[in-house]
XYZ file of C-alpha atoms in Angstrom:
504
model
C 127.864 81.422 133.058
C 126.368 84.503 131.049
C 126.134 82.638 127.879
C 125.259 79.655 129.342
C 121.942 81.226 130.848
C 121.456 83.162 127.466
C 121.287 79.697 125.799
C 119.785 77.999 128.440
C 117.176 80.295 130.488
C 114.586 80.701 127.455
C 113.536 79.499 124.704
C 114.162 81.075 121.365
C 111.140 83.194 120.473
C 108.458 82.019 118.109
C 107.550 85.614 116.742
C 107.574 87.370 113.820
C 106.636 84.530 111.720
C 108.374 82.181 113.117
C 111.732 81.760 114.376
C 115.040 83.992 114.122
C 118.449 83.676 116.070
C 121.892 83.202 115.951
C 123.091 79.252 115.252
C 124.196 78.246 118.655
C 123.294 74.891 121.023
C 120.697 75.439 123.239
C 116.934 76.151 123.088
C 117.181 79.903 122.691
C 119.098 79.665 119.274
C 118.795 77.940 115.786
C 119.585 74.477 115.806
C 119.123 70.816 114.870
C 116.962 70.038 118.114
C 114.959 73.400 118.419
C 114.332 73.258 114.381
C 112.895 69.591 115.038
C 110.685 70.241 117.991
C 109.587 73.323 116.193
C 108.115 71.296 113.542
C 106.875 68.680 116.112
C 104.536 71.708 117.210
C 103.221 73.106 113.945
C 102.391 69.737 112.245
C 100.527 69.155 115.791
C 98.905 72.076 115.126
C 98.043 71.976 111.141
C 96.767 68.160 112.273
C 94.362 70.247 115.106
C 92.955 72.009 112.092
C 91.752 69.228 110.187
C 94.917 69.727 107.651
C 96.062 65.892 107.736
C 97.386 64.732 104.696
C 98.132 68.083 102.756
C 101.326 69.387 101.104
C 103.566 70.944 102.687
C 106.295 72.939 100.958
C 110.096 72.909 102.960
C 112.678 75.557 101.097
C 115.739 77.511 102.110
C 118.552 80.411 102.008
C 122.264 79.512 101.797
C 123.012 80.558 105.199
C 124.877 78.510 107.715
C 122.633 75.188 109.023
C 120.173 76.090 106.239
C 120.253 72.948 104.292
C 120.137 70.632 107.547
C 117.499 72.417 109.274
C 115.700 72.331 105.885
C 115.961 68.290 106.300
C 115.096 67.936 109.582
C 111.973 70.135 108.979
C 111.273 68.079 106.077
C 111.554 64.268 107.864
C 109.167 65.791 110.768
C 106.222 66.705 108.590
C 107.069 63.398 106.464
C 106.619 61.227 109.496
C 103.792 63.102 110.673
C 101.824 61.924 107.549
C 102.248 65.284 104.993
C 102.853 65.256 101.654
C 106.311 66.993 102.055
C 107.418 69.169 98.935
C 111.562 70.301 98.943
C 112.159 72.848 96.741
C 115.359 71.781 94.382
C 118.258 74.034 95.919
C 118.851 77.099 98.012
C 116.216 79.888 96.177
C 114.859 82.764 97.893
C 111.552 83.112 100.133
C 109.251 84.583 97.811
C 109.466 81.125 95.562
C 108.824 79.715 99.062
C 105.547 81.787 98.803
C 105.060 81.111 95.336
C 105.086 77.376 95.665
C 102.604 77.488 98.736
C 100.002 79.239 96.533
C 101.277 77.299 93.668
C 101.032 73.767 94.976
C 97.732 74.407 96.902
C 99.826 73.966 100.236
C 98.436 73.833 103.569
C 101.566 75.098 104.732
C 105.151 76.300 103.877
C 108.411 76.196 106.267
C 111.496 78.634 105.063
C 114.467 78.570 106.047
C 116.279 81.786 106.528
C 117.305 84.657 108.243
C 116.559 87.198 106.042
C 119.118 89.956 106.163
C 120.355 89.587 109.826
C 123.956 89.014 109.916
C 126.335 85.956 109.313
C 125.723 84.064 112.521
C 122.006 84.288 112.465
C 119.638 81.849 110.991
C 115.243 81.016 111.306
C 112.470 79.315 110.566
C 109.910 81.225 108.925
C 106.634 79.686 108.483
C 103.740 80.496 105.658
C 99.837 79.544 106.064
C 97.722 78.028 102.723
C 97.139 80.726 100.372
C 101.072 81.795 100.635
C 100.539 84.322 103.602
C 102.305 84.363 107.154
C 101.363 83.781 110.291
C 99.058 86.086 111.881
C 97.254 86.008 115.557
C 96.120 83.742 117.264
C 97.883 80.458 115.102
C 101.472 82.139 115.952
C 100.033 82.155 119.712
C 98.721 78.701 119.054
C 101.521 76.942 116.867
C 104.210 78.322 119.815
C 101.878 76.441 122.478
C 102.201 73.311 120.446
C 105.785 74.071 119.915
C 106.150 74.482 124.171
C 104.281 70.678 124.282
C 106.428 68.832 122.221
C 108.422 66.491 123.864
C 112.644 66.131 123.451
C 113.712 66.319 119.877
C 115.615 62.880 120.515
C 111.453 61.005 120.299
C 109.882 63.146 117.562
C 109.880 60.802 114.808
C 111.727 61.465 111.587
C 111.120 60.054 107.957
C 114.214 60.517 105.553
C 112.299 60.255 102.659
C 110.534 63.211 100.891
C 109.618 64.678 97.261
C 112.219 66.840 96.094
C 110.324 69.454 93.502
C 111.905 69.650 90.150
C 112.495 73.348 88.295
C 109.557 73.201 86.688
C 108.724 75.455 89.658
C 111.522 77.739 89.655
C 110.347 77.906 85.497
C 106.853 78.693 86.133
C 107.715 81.321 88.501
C 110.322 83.245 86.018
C 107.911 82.750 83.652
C 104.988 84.718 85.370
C 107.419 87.432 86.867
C 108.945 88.361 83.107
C 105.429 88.992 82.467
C 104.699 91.798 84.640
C 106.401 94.922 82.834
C 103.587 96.953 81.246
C 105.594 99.106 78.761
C 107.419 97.963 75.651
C 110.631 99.499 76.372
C 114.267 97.485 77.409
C 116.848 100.116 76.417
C 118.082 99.948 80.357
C 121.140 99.391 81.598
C 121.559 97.562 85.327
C 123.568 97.280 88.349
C 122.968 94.933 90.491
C 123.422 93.441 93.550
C 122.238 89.983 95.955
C 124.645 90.833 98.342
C 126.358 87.806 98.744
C 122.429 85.714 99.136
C 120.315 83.036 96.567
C 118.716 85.561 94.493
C 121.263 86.830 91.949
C 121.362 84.484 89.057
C 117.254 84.111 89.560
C 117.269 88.125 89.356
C 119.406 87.847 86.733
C 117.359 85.170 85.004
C 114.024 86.776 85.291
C 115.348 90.206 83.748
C 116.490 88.866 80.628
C 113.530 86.822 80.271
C 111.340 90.193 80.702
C 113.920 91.595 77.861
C 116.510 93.752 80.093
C 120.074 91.755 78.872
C 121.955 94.547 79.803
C 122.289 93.822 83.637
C 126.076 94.014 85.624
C 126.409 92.477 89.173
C 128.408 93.388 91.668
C 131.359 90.425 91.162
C 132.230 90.429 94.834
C 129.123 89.769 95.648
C 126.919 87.515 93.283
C 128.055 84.166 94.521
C 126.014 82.753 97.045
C 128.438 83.388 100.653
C 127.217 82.564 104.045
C 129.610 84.537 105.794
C 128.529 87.648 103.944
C 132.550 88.461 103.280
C 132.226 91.966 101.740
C 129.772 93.472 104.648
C 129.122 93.246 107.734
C 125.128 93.251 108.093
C 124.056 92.171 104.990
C 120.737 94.834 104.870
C 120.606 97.165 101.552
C 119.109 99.758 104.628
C 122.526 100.056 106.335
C 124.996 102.688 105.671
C 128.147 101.619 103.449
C 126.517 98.084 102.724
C 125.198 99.272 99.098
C 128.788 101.142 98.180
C 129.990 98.222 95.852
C 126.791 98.466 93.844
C 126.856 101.812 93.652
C 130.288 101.925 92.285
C 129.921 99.556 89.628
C 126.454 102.128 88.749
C 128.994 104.823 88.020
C 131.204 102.487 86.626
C 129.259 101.174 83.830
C 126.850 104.452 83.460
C 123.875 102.348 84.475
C 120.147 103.739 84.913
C 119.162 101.769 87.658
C 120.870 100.203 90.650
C 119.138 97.424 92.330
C 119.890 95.741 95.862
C 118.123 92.662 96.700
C 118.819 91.235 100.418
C 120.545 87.690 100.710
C 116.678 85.811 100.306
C 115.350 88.004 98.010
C 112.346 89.123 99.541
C 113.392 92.955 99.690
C 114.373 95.416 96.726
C 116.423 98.680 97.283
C 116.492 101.338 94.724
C 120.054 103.034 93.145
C 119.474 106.344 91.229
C 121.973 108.713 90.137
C 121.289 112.711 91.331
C 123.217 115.729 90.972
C 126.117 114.550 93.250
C 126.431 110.949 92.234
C 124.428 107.729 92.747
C 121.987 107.217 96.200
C 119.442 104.589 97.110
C 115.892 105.788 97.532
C 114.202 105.196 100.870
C 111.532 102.988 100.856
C 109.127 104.981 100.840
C 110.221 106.761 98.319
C 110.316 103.167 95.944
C 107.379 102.381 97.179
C 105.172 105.143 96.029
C 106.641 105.211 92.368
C 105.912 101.301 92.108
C 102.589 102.120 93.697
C 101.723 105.406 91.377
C 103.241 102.963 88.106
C 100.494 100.299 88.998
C 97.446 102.330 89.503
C 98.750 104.196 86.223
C 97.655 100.925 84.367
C 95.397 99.096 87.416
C 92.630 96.760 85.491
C 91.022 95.004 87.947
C 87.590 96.612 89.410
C 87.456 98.582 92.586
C 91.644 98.026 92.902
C 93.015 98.887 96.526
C 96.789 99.640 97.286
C 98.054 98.973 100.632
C 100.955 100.080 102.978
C 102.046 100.488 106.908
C 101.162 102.895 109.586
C 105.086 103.248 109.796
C 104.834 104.265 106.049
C 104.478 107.625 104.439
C 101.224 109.234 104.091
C 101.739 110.329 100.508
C 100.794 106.468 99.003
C 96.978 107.181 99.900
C 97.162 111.141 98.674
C 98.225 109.572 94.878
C 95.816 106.900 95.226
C 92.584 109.407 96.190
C 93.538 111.255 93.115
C 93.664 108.212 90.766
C 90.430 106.976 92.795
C 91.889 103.514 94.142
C 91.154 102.355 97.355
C 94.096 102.743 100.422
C 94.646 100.985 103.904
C 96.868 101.351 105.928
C 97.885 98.153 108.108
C 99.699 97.134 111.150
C 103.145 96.008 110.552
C 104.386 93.356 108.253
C 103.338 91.723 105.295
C 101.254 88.916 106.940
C 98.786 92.203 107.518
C 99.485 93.879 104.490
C 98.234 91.022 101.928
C 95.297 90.677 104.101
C 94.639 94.432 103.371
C 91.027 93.242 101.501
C 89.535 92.180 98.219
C 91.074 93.652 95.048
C 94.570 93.826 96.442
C 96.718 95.210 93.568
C 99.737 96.975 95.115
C 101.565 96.524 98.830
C 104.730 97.601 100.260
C 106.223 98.572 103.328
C 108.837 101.596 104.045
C 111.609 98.454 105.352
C 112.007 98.192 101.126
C 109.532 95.165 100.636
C 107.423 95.470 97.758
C 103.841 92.803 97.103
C 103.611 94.363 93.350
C 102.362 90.341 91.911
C 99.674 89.539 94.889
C 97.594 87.204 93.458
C 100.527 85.163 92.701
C 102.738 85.768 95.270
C 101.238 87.193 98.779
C 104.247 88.203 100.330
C 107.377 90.849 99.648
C 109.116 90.280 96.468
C 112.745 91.522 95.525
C 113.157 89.564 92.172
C 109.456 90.983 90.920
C 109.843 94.416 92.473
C 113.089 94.915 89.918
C 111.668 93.386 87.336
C 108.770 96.043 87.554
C 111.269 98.840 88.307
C 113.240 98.050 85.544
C 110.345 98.289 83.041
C 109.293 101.698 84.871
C 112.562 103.295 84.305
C 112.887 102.172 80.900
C 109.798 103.669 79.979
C 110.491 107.411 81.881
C 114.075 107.071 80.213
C 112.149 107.225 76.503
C 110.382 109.536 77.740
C 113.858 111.836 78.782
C 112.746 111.550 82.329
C 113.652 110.091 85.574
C 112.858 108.135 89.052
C 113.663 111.652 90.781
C 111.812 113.445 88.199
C 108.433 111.397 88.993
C 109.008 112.260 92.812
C 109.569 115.825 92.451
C 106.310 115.733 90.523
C 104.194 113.968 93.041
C 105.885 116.601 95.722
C 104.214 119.569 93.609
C 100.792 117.626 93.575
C 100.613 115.897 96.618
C 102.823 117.907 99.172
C 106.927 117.185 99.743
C 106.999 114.377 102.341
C 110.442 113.606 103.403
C 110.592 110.979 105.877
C 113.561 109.620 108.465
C 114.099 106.975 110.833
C 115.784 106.904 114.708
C 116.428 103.763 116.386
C 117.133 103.118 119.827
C 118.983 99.834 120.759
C 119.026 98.547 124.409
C 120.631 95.771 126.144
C 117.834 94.670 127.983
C 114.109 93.969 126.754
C 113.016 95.615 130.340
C 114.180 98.885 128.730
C 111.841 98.298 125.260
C 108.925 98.081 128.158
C 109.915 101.422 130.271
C 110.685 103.838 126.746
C 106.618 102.514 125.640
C 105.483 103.348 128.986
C 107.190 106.672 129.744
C 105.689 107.472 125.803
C 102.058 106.468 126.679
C 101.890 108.277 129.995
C 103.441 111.409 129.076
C 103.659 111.821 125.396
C 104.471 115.061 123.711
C 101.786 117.571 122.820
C 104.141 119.809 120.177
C 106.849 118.641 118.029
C 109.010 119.950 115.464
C 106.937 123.042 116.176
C 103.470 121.573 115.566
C 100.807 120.480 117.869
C 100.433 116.589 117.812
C 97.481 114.280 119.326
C 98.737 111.005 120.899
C 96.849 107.581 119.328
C 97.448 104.640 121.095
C 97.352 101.503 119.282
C 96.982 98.822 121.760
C 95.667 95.960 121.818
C 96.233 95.640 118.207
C 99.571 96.371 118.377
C 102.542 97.712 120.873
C 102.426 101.146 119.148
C 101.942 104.655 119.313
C 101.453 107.508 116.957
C 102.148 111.299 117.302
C 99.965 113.083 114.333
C 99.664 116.763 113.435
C 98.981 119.007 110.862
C 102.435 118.722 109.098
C 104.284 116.148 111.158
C 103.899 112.325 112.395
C 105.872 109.971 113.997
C 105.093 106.242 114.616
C 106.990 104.501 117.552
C 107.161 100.370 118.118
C 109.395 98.179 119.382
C 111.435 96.399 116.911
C 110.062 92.697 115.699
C 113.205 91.230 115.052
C 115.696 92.757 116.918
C 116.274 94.343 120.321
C 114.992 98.164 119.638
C 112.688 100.635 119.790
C 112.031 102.274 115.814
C 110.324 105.764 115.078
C 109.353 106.351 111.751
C 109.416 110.219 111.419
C 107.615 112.257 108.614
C 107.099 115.928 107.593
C 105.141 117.373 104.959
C 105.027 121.091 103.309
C 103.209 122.637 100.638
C 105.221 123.233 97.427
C 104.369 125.384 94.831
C 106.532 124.900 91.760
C 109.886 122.414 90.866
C 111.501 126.068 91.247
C 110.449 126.087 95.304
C 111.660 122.394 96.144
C 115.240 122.836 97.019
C 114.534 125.014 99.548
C 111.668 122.850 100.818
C 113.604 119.752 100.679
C 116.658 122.050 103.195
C 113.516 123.030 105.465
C 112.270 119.169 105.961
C 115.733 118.313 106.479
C 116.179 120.743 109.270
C 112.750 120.266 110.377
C 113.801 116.076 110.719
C 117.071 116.971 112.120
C 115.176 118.299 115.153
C 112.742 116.019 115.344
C 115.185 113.643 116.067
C 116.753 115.207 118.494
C 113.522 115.213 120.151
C 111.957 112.144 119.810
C 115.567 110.970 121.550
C 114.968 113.328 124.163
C 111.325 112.014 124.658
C 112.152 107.926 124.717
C 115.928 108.181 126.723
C 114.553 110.788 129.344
């Protein structure tokens, strides 16, 4: 009776984007019948907006259901009167995006799930242009979705255009263009964990000149039960331990991680104790400090989160670029403004290509990694090397995260509450002001001198996620050890009581 009423009470969420869930029967999962009535309501909707006749591009993952769901999506918007556009074969999101922008789309429907695990699937939906969904179309596209009648009347046409690889070309093609040094004496492990981006990885390095690339063999098949781990996110403890391996193994520079769609990129490096992935925010402001090294365009601006470290816009006020900060999620960060150069979130998603590709990238974030290494390793230097530098210029900033999972989406609701009523005024022994971000977001953010901490509900799964920073003054390399053990401590015990603060 439980399940039954979890498959039956609700409706499965159109949020983030679109649609995620596990592959079940009923409308609060991914299915034949909710995938269908799904894209009843948003060709309803792109017909409300005038869009008629447009293209409309239909791709997806390898995951379980993907290649029906993909179908079903497809002979909807056929019947409906769109010029529907398959691409070839399972490929990862960010050709999704691509082709949008590519094809001049009015729309693009992925399907995927990302990085959540094995039983999971979704329906992730792109606008023209090759961004997501953003207020008030999500609000309006889930109204149409609620007004669609049974699946069993929506009308279906079983013939669409299937897109050849002159796509998937073009796209390798633009991406081995990106590195800005000359250098390619690098050698690569790598990782898709077990998803549709490893040969295309694979592909688009040796195109840009780095041949010298080793995958993880366990791994760089296509698998939709994810064999080899159990949540299938380069974030999660023990799920990058293969790569990392195979690093040692072959003596590699660089370790990359791509998650199964290839929209996200997680850094390998090798330190005084072995191999370790960077944090995102760490990735993200090398990549960010390696494009505004060489930025062309006029006025360029660089983008990231209000969940993401502080230290992207200190290194962009030096170089004199432009910085936002944006809600959540790349459907905000892309629309960051005019002269967009360089986006990326601390969740390892990385927008280095935006005018071609207006979304998170995996396959063009290692690409561009690849080329930065290579040119520090000429130079007898290293990823760690960069970031101790920008420590001594900018500050140390070492960041952490705590989550707090709950059972019930009641709970979410009280921890937000409790936090916006009676919010701390001092932690990790510095005062903090409370900000309030509603009604642009469920959000709030504790900011002192040397400490901040960003709190939201999760978008994709049932938890509430602080984002926890520190910062400290360093004066030479010689003084960051002992500054990195102090921000360690100093995160330890902000933990402890931002746990204390949400659970009380």
């Amino acid at each position: 009776p439980d399940e039954l009423a979890d498959r039956f009470d609700a409706a499965l969420s159109f949020g983030t984007a679109g649609l995620r869930g596990p592959v079940r029967a009923g409308p609060n999962g991914m299915n034949i019948a909710v995938v269908i009535r799904t894209t009843a309501g948003l060709a309803h909707w792109l017909h409300a907006q005038g869009l008629d006749d447009g293209v409309v591009v239909v791709g997806r993952d390898g995951r379980h259901g993907s290649e029906a769901f993909a179908n079903a999506a497809a002979q909807v918007l056929r019947a409906a009167g769109f010029d529907v556009r398959a691409l070839p074969r399972p490929l990862p999101t960010p050709l999704l995006a691509y082709a949008v922008r590519s094809l001049n789309a009015v729309a693009g429907v992925q399907i995927t799930a990302s990085h959540n695990p094995a039983g999971d699937n979704g329906y992730k939906v792109y606008l023209s242009g090759g961004a997501q969904l953003i207020p008030p179309d999500d609000g309006e596209i889930e109204d149409a979705i609620s007004a669609a009648g049974p699946a069993r009347e929506v009308p279906l046409a079983p013939m669409f255009a299937v897109e050849g690889e002159e796509l998937v070309e073009a796209y390798l093609d633009r991406v081995a263009g990106l590195p800005r040094g000359s250098d390619r004496q690098l050698r690569v492990a790598l990782t898709p964990l077990h998803g549709v981006g490893g040969a295309l990885a694979v592909e688009a390095l040796r195109r840009a000149g780095f041949t010298d690339v080793h995958v993880v063999a366990s791994q760089a098949e296509p698998n939709a039960d994810f064999p080899t781990v159990a949540f299938p996110n380069p974030e999660e403890p023990g799920v990058t331990d293969a790569l990392l391996q195979l690093a040692l193994e072959v003596d590699a520079d660089l370790a990359v991680a791509l998650d199964p769609d290839a929209d996200r990129c997680a850094l390998g490096v090798r330190d005084g104790q072995g191999w370790r992935m960077l944090r995102g925010d760490e990735t993200g402001v090398l990549l960010g400090d390696y494009i505004m090294s060489s930025a062309t365009g006029p006025d360029p601006l660089v983008a990231n989160t209000i969940v993401s470290s502080q230290l992207l816009g200190k290194v962009a006020a030096a170089r004199g670029v432009r910085h936002v900060q944006t809600l959540t999620g790349f459907k905000w960060l892309v629309r960051a403004g005019d002269g967009l150069t360089y986006a990326y979130e601390e969740a390892i998603g990385h927008c280095v290509d935006p005018d071609v590709v207006r979304d998170k990238d995996g396959i063009s974030a290692a690409v561009l990694a690849c080329d930065l290494v290579a040119e520090l390793k000429t130079q007898g230097r290293t990823l760690l090397d960069c970031l101790d530098e920008l420590a001594v210029t900018h500050d140390l900033h070492a960041g952490d995260q705590l989550s707090i999972r709950v059972k019930h989406s009641d709970q979410i609701t009280s921890m937000m509450t409790r936090l916006r009523t009676d919010a701390p005024t001092v932690l990790a022994g510095c005062a903090v002001n409370a900000e309030d971000l509603l009604p642009r977001t469920d959000a709030v953010v504790l900011h002192g001198t040397d400490v901040r901490v960003a709190v939201r509900p999760s978008g994709t799964e049932p938890k509430v996620k602080c984002y926890l920073e520190v910062t400290a003054p360093v004066a030479d390399l010689a003084a960051l050890p002992a500054a990195r053990v102090r921000a360690a401590n100093r995160l330890a015990g902000l933990r402890q009581e931002m746990r204390a603060v949400l659970q009380s």
